PDB file of C-alpha atoms in Angstrom:
ATOM      1  CA  UNK A 187      -0.317  -0.002  -0.515  1.00 68.00           C
ATOM      2  CA  UNK A 188       1.121   3.821  -0.764  1.00 83.00           C
ATOM      3  CA  UNK A 189       1.901   6.183   1.462  1.00 93.00           C
ATOM      4  CA  UNK A 190       1.197   9.676   2.081  1.00 95.00           C
ATOM      5  CA  UNK A 191       2.780  11.320  -1.102  1.00 96.00           C
ATOM      6  CA  UNK A 192       4.230  14.526  -1.022  1.00 97.00           C
ATOM      7  CA  UNK A 193       5.429  17.219  -3.375  1.00 97.00           C
ATOM      8  CA  UNK A 194       7.385  18.630  -4.247  1.00 97.00           C
ATOM      9  CA  UNK A 195      10.389  17.264  -2.506  1.00 95.00           C
ATOM     10  CA  UNK A 196      12.533  20.750  -2.119  1.00 96.00           C
ATOM     11  CA  UNK A 197      11.401  24.109  -3.020  1.00 97.00           C
ATOM     12  CA  UNK A 198      13.523  27.214  -2.819  1.00 97.00           C
ATOM     13  CA  UNK A 199      12.371  30.413  -3.576  1.00 97.00           C
ATOM     14  CA  UNK A 200      12.723  34.143  -2.722  1.00 97.00           C
ATOM     15  CA  UNK A 201      10.605  35.563  -0.475  1.00 95.00           C
ATOM     16  CA  UNK A 202       7.887  37.144  -1.069  1.00 96.00           C
ATOM     17  CA  UNK A 203       7.098  35.096  -3.943  1.00 97.00           C
ATOM     18  CA  UNK A 204       3.787  31.877  -3.913  1.00 97.00           C
ATOM     19  CA  UNK A 205       4.922  28.691  -3.022  1.00 98.00           C
ATOM     20  CA  UNK A 206       1.952  25.658  -2.969  1.00 98.00           C
ATOM     21  CA  UNK A 207       2.877  21.637  -2.000  1.00 97.00           C
ATOM     22  CA  UNK A 208       0.958  19.205  -2.889  1.00 97.00           C
ATOM     23  CA  UNK A 209      -0.819  16.137  -0.379  1.00 97.00           C
ATOM     24  CA  UNK A 210      -1.586  12.028  -1.053  1.00 96.00           C
ATOM     25  CA  UNK A 211      -2.508  10.772   1.905  1.00 96.00           C
ATOM     26  CA  UNK A 212      -3.358   6.813   2.120  1.00 95.00           C
ATOM     27  CA  UNK A 213      -6.116   5.430   0.452  1.00 93.00           C
ATOM     28  CA  UNK A 214      -9.113   5.427   2.820  1.00 91.00           C
ATOM     29  CA  UNK A 215      -7.719   7.779   5.112  1.00 93.00           C
ATOM     30  CA  UNK A 216     -10.383  10.402   6.201  1.00 91.00           C
ATOM     31  CA  UNK A 217      -8.288  13.033   8.332  1.00 91.00           C
ATOM     32  CA  UNK A 218      -5.606  15.185   6.687  1.00 94.00           C
ATOM     33  CA  UNK A 219      -2.649  16.751   8.527  1.00 94.00           C
ATOM     34  CA  UNK A 220      -0.821  19.833   7.794  1.00 96.00           C
ATOM     35  CA  UNK A 221       2.549  20.283   9.790  1.00 96.00           C
ATOM     36  CA  UNK A 222       5.518  22.250  10.560  1.00 97.00           C
ATOM     37  CA  UNK A 223       9.008  21.580  11.594  1.00 96.00           C
ATOM     38  CA  UNK A 224      11.339  24.025  12.557  1.00 96.00           C
ATOM     39  CA  UNK A 225      14.860  22.556  12.504  1.00 92.00           C
ATOM     40  CA  UNK A 226      15.390  21.060  15.673  1.00 91.00           C
ATOM     41  CA  UNK A 227      12.209  21.195  16.587  1.00 94.00           C
ATOM     42  CA  UNK A 228       9.627  18.266  16.495  1.00 94.00           C
ATOM     43  CA  UNK A 229       6.233  18.976  14.051  1.00 95.00           C
ATOM     44  CA  UNK A 230       3.883  21.600  15.106  1.00 94.00           C
ATOM     45  CA  UNK A 231       0.216  21.094  13.252  1.00 93.00           C
ATOM     46  CA  UNK A 232      -0.510  23.758  11.130  1.00 95.00           C
ATOM     47  CA  UNK A 233      -3.883  22.394  10.219  1.00 94.00           C
ATOM     48  CA  UNK A 234      -6.343  19.799  10.372  1.00 92.00           C
ATOM     49  CA  UNK A 235      -8.784  18.121   8.135  1.00 93.00           C
ATOM     50  CA  UNK A 236     -11.831  15.528   8.607  1.00 90.00           C
ATOM     51  CA  UNK A 237     -12.749  15.188   4.971  1.00 90.00           C
ATOM     52  CA  UNK A 238     -12.976  17.819   3.490  1.00 91.00           C
ATOM     53  CA  UNK A 239     -13.749  20.016   6.507  1.00 90.00           C
ATOM     54  CA  UNK A 240     -10.798  21.676   8.000  1.00 91.00           C
ATOM     55  CA  UNK A 241     -11.698  21.599  11.969  1.00 87.00           C
ATOM     56  CA  UNK A 242      -8.016  22.873  13.730  1.00 86.00           C
ATOM     57  CA  UNK A 243      -6.781  25.471  12.151  1.00 90.00           C
ATOM     58  CA  UNK A 244      -5.730  27.186  14.991  1.00 87.00           C
ATOM     59  CA  UNK A 245      -2.050  27.380  14.021  1.00 89.00           C
ATOM     60  CA  UNK A 246      -2.383  28.426  10.942  1.00 93.00           C
ATOM     61  CA  UNK A 247      -1.214  31.540   9.929  1.00 92.00           C
ATOM     62  CA  UNK A 248      -4.095  33.295   7.807  1.00 91.00           C
ATOM     63  CA  UNK A 249      -2.496  36.020   7.122  1.00 94.00           C
ATOM     64  CA  UNK A 250      -0.085  34.353   4.266  1.00 96.00           C
ATOM     65  CA  UNK A 251      -1.024  30.688   4.573  1.00 97.00           C
ATOM     66  CA  UNK A 252      -4.072  29.114   3.370  1.00 96.00           C
ATOM     67  CA  UNK A 253      -4.959  25.265   2.219  1.00 97.00           C
ATOM     68  CA  UNK A 254      -8.078  23.619   1.020  1.00 95.00           C
ATOM     69  CA  UNK A 255      -9.067  19.883   0.429  1.00 95.00           C
ATOM     70  CA  UNK A 256     -11.467  19.963  -2.457  1.00 83.00           C
ATOM     71  CA  UNK A 257     -13.274  16.134  -2.576  1.00 85.00           C
ATOM     72  CA  UNK A 258     -11.709  15.192   0.694  1.00 83.00           C
ATOM     73  CA  UNK A 259      -9.064  13.777  -0.680  1.00 92.00           C
ATOM     74  CA  UNK A 260      -5.322  15.156  -1.990  1.00 95.00           C
ATOM     75  CA  UNK A 261      -4.594  18.594  -0.260  1.00 97.00           C
ATOM     76  CA  UNK A 262      -2.875  21.166  -0.941  1.00 97.00           C
ATOM     77  CA  UNK A 263      -0.935  24.284   1.425  1.00 98.00           C
ATOM     78  CA  UNK A 264      -0.079  27.207  -0.019  1.00 97.00           C
ATOM     79  CA  UNK A 265       1.839  29.910   1.080  1.00 97.00           C
ATOM     80  CA  UNK A 266       1.206  33.780  -0.407  1.00 96.00           C
ATOM     81  CA  UNK A 267       3.884  35.701   0.002  1.00 96.00           C
ATOM     82  CA  UNK A 268       6.411  33.502   2.116  1.00 96.00           C
ATOM     83  CA  UNK A 269       8.915  35.471   4.045  1.00 96.00           C
ATOM     84  CA  UNK A 270      12.201  33.935   5.366  1.00 96.00           C
ATOM     85  CA  UNK A 271      11.181  32.608   8.623  1.00 95.00           C
ATOM     86  CA  UNK A 272       8.388  30.657   6.274  1.00 97.00           C
ATOM     87  CA  UNK A 273      12.359  28.276   5.905  1.00 97.00           C
ATOM     88  CA  UNK A 274      11.399  24.866   7.587  1.00 97.00           C
ATOM     89  CA  UNK A 275      10.226  21.362   6.368  1.00 97.00           C
ATOM     90  CA  UNK A 276       6.137  21.490   6.232  1.00 97.00           C
ATOM     91  CA  UNK A 277       5.086  16.973   6.622  1.00 97.00           C
ATOM     92  CA  UNK A 278       1.583  16.383   5.461  1.00 97.00           C
ATOM     93  CA  UNK A 279       0.122  13.164   7.554  1.00 95.00           C
ATOM     94  CA  UNK A 280      -2.938  11.208   7.434  1.00 94.00           C
ATOM     95  CA  UNK A 281      -5.142   9.471   9.792  1.00 91.00           C
ATOM     96  CA  UNK A 282      -7.492   5.970   9.113  1.00 89.00           C
ATOM     97  CA  UNK A 283     -10.679   7.785  10.682  1.00 78.00           C
ATOM     98  CA  UNK A 284     -11.498  10.870  13.075  1.00 68.00           C
ATOM     99  CA  UNK A 285     -10.579   9.557  16.104  1.00 70.00           C
ATOM    100  CA  UNK A 286      -7.666  10.806  17.957  1.00 65.00           C
ATOM    101  CA  UNK A 287      -7.180   7.422  18.837  1.00 72.00           C
ATOM    102  CA  UNK A 288      -5.303   6.624  15.539  1.00 81.00           C
ATOM    103  CA  UNK A 289      -2.065   6.390  14.593  1.00 88.00           C
ATOM    104  CA  UNK A 290      -0.926   9.322  12.210  1.00 91.00           C
ATOM    105  CA  UNK A 291       1.220   8.471   9.492  1.00 93.00           C
ATOM    106  CA  UNK A 292       3.245  10.949   7.398  1.00 94.00           C
ATOM    107  CA  UNK A 293       5.085  11.868   4.396  1.00 95.00           C
ATOM    108  CA  UNK A 294       8.703  12.806   3.114  1.00 94.00           C
ATOM    109  CA  UNK A 295       8.111  16.157   3.698  1.00 95.00           C
ATOM    110  CA  UNK A 296       8.609  19.677   1.357  1.00 97.00           C
ATOM    111  CA  UNK A 297      12.212  21.242   2.586  1.00 96.00           C
ATOM    112  CA  UNK A 298      11.097  24.824   1.291  1.00 98.00           C
ATOM    113  CA  UNK A 299      14.125  27.036   1.436  1.00 97.00           C
ATOM    114  CA  UNK A 300      13.242  30.727   1.525  1.00 97.00           C
ATOM    115  CA  UNK A 301      16.041  33.273   0.020  1.00 96.00           C
TER     116      UNK A 301
ATOM    117  CA  UNK B 124      -1.191  21.380  28.703  1.00 77.00           C
ATOM    118  CA  UNK B 125       0.762  18.662  26.988  1.00 85.00           C
ATOM    119  CA  UNK B 126       4.299  18.908  27.245  1.00 92.00           C
ATOM    120  CA  UNK B 127       6.650  16.301  26.324  1.00 96.00           C
ATOM    121  CA  UNK B 128      10.860  16.490  26.694  1.00 97.00           C
ATOM    122  CA  UNK B 129      13.473  14.732  25.499  1.00 97.00           C
ATOM    123  CA  UNK B 130      16.091  15.932  27.137  1.00 95.00           C
ATOM    124  CA  UNK B 131      18.531  14.090  25.613  1.00 97.00           C
ATOM    125  CA  UNK B 132      19.670  16.025  22.064  1.00 96.00           C
ATOM    126  CA  UNK B 133      22.291  14.048  20.597  1.00 97.00           C
ATOM    127  CA  UNK B 134      23.941  10.333  21.549  1.00 97.00           C
ATOM    128  CA  UNK B 135      26.552   8.704  19.325  1.00 97.00           C
ATOM    129  CA  UNK B 136      26.951   4.327  19.834  1.00 97.00           C
ATOM    130  CA  UNK B 137      29.300   2.165  18.570  1.00 97.00           C
ATOM    131  CA  UNK B 138      27.703  -0.168  16.847  1.00 97.00           C
ATOM    132  CA  UNK B 139      26.231  -2.874  18.458  1.00 97.00           C
ATOM    133  CA  UNK B 140      25.941  -1.223  21.573  1.00 97.00           C
ATOM    134  CA  UNK B 141      22.368  -0.201  23.359  1.00 97.00           C
ATOM    135  CA  UNK B 142      20.852   2.535  23.393  1.00 98.00           C
ATOM    136  CA  UNK B 143      18.595   3.777  26.254  1.00 98.00           C
ATOM    137  CA  UNK B 144      16.269   7.427  24.307  1.00 98.00           C
ATOM    138  CA  UNK B 145      14.469   9.187  26.958  1.00 97.00           C
ATOM    139  CA  UNK B 146      11.149  10.112  26.968  1.00 98.00           C
ATOM    140  CA  UNK B 147       9.695  12.319  30.157  1.00 98.00           C
ATOM    141  CA  UNK B 148       5.276  14.122  29.354  1.00 96.00           C
ATOM    142  CA  UNK B 149       3.371  16.075  31.521  1.00 93.00           C
ATOM    143  CA  UNK B 150      -0.415  16.215  30.512  1.00 89.00           C
ATOM    144  CA  UNK B 151      -3.485  16.460  32.618  1.00 87.00           C
ATOM    145  CA  UNK B 152      -5.604  13.778  30.676  1.00 83.00           C
ATOM    146  CA  UNK B 153      -5.658  10.021  32.818  1.00 83.00           C
ATOM    147  CA  UNK B 154      -6.780   8.985  29.764  1.00 85.00           C
ATOM    148  CA  UNK B 155      -3.885   9.226  26.408  1.00 88.00           C
ATOM    149  CA  UNK B 156      -1.794   7.602  23.648  1.00 90.00           C
ATOM    150  CA  UNK B 157       2.163   7.719  23.426  1.00 92.00           C
ATOM    151  CA  UNK B 158       3.986   7.171  20.034  1.00 94.00           C
ATOM    152  CA  UNK B 159       7.493   6.923  19.353  1.00 96.00           C
ATOM    153  CA  UNK B 160       8.321   8.088  15.408  1.00 96.00           C
ATOM    154  CA  UNK B 161      11.796   7.492  13.192  1.00 97.00           C
ATOM    155  CA  UNK B 162      13.323  10.297  10.987  1.00 96.00           C
ATOM    156  CA  UNK B 163      16.220   8.955   8.812  1.00 94.00           C
ATOM    157  CA  UNK B 164      17.815  11.059   7.074  1.00 89.00           C
ATOM    158  CA  UNK B 165      15.531  11.333   4.192  1.00 87.00           C
ATOM    159  CA  UNK B 166      13.124  13.384   6.676  1.00 88.00           C
ATOM    160  CA  UNK B 167       9.728  10.886   6.405  1.00 89.00           C
ATOM    161  CA  UNK B 168       8.545  10.210  10.205  1.00 93.00           C
ATOM    162  CA  UNK B 169       8.288   6.428  10.343  1.00 94.00           C
ATOM    163  CA  UNK B 170       6.135   5.483  13.011  1.00 93.00           C
ATOM    164  CA  UNK B 171       7.270   2.327  15.394  1.00 95.00           C
ATOM    165  CA  UNK B 172       4.131   2.151  18.272  1.00 92.00           C
ATOM    166  CA  UNK B 173       1.337   3.564  20.165  1.00 90.00           C
ATOM    167  CA  UNK B 174       0.914   3.520  23.347  1.00 90.00           C
ATOM    168  CA  UNK B 175      -2.434   3.488  25.750  1.00 87.00           C
ATOM    169  CA  UNK B 176      -2.107   5.116  28.881  1.00 88.00           C
ATOM    170  CA  UNK B 177      -4.194   1.953  30.443  1.00 87.00           C
ATOM    171  CA  UNK B 178      -1.146  -0.490  29.346  1.00 85.00           C
ATOM    172  CA  UNK B 179       1.881  -0.044  31.183  1.00 83.00           C
ATOM    173  CA  UNK B 180       2.991  -3.127  29.938  1.00 83.00           C
ATOM    174  CA  UNK B 181       6.582  -2.956  28.569  1.00 85.00           C
ATOM    175  CA  UNK B 182       6.649  -3.593  25.272  1.00 86.00           C
ATOM    176  CA  UNK B 183       9.974  -5.923  22.496  1.00 88.00           C
ATOM    177  CA  UNK B 184       9.615  -5.713  19.161  1.00 89.00           C
ATOM    178  CA  UNK B 185      12.782  -7.400  17.699  1.00 93.00           C
ATOM    179  CA  UNK B 186      15.614  -4.762  18.647  1.00 95.00           C
ATOM    180  CA  UNK B 187      13.814  -2.138  19.970  1.00 95.00           C
ATOM    181  CA  UNK B 188      12.040  -2.539  23.524  1.00 94.00           C
ATOM    182  CA  UNK B 189       9.996   0.399  25.013  1.00 94.00           C
ATOM    183  CA  UNK B 190       9.554   1.456  28.926  1.00 94.00           C
ATOM    184  CA  UNK B 191       5.850   3.527  30.149  1.00 94.00           C
ATOM    185  CA  UNK B 192       6.280   3.987  33.436  1.00 93.00           C
ATOM    186  CA  UNK B 193       3.312   6.181  34.620  1.00 91.00           C
ATOM    187  CA  UNK B 194       4.514   6.458  38.012  1.00 92.00           C
ATOM    188  CA  UNK B 195       7.569   8.827  36.349  1.00 94.00           C
ATOM    189  CA  UNK B 196       6.483   9.955  33.126  1.00 94.00           C
ATOM    190  CA  UNK B 197       8.428   8.394  31.207  1.00 96.00           C
ATOM    191  CA  UNK B 198       8.192   6.167  27.967  1.00 96.00           C
ATOM    192  CA  UNK B 199      11.430   5.197  27.566  1.00 96.00           C
ATOM    193  CA  UNK B 200      12.758   3.023  24.046  1.00 96.00           C
ATOM    194  CA  UNK B 201      15.997   1.331  24.098  1.00 97.00           C
ATOM    195  CA  UNK B 202      17.854   0.165  20.407  1.00 97.00           C
ATOM    196  CA  UNK B 203      19.792  -3.223  21.715  1.00 97.00           C
ATOM    197  CA  UNK B 204      23.005  -4.259  19.506  1.00 97.00           C
ATOM    198  CA  UNK B 205      22.620  -0.956  17.876  1.00 97.00           C
ATOM    199  CA  UNK B 206      23.028  -0.675  13.997  1.00 97.00           C
ATOM    200  CA  UNK B 207      24.514   2.202  11.377  1.00 96.00           C
ATOM    201  CA  UNK B 208      20.458   1.972  10.124  1.00 96.00           C
ATOM    202  CA  UNK B 209      19.721   3.127  13.439  1.00 97.00           C
ATOM    203  CA  UNK B 210      20.833   6.216  12.516  1.00 97.00           C
ATOM    204  CA  UNK B 211      18.319   8.785  13.096  1.00 97.00           C
ATOM    205  CA  UNK B 212      15.803  11.701  14.945  1.00 97.00           C
ATOM    206  CA  UNK B 213      13.692  10.108  17.744  1.00 98.00           C
ATOM    207  CA  UNK B 214      10.672  11.748  18.560  1.00 97.00           C
ATOM    208  CA  UNK B 215       8.308  10.896  21.530  1.00 97.00           C
ATOM    209  CA  UNK B 216       4.773  12.482  21.256  1.00 95.00           C
ATOM    210  CA  UNK B 217       1.528  12.511  23.218  1.00 92.00           C
ATOM    211  CA  UNK B 218      -2.366  12.622  21.973  1.00 87.00           C
ATOM    212  CA  UNK B 219      -4.815  12.348  24.709  1.00 74.00           C
ATOM    213  CA  UNK B 220      -8.286  10.252  23.835  1.00 66.00           C
ATOM    214  CA  UNK B 221     -11.797  12.395  23.313  1.00 61.00           C
ATOM    215  CA  UNK B 222     -12.901  15.226  22.539  1.00 59.00           C
ATOM    216  CA  UNK B 223     -12.661  16.929  19.127  1.00 57.00           C
ATOM    217  CA  UNK B 224      -9.727  19.494  19.580  1.00 56.00           C
ATOM    218  CA  UNK B 225      -6.892  16.972  20.467  1.00 65.00           C
ATOM    219  CA  UNK B 226      -3.524  17.821  19.304  1.00 74.00           C
ATOM    220  CA  UNK B 227      -0.440  14.852  18.805  1.00 87.00           C
ATOM    221  CA  UNK B 228       2.361  16.795  20.774  1.00 91.00           C
ATOM    222  CA  UNK B 229       6.008  15.803  20.036  1.00 95.00           C
ATOM    223  CA  UNK B 230       9.122  16.704  21.879  1.00 96.00           C
ATOM    224  CA  UNK B 231      12.052  17.995  19.988  1.00 96.00           C
ATOM    225  CA  UNK B 232      13.649  15.045  19.443  1.00 97.00           C
ATOM    226  CA  UNK B 233      16.773  13.004  20.267  1.00 98.00           C
ATOM    227  CA  UNK B 234      19.712  12.575  17.313  1.00 97.00           C
ATOM    228  CA  UNK B 235      21.546   9.212  17.607  1.00 98.00           C
ATOM    229  CA  UNK B 236      24.321   8.501  15.767  1.00 97.00           C
ATOM    230  CA  UNK B 237      25.510   4.940  15.585  1.00 97.00           C
ATOM    231  CA  UNK B 238      29.033   4.675  14.668  1.00 97.00           C
ATOM    232  CA  UNK B 239      30.278   2.005  12.535  1.00 95.00           C
TER     233      UNK B 239
END
């Protein structure tokens, strides 16, 4: 069974440019998560989707970040405009149900460098 | 509030040595899950184990073993006879059970380097 797929794996942009990350969760997984991982830190949740509904976006900086999960399958996370401090790894994860007990499975991440 | 502390930032061992990674957690919840993930240089977090707060039995899986002690709020991870392929960052994480606003809280990770 295929795992969580993310693209691109690496992205280098100049500040003030827009950038988008794509995630395809494990087939059949209803819940999708976007995490931010800074260097030397653990992942921190940005947004959680249950099917197509964003049920927790309290940590998403909404002035420049947006996300969507159309049709409740794959998802896109966008930053516009990017700032130097956005350089990090953006991880996508998915879990089977909508219960907090479900294990989250992670993709390989997108490493963003903002120059 | 939930908090996970991994006091060991980096550990370096020689192949075949045993190594223990420490994890201490804080939570006001009485029911919760604890996790360990491995993040190799490729970047993907690989799920290793999940343990709920009601089950304090230690678990062994091959060279991996986990010691959960609720009395000390610790969930330590031991690798026996370490191998070079074990080199990675290891994260301990906590999630409470129940409710709609749950969040997986990670520690800062421990970088394990196994030298040949």
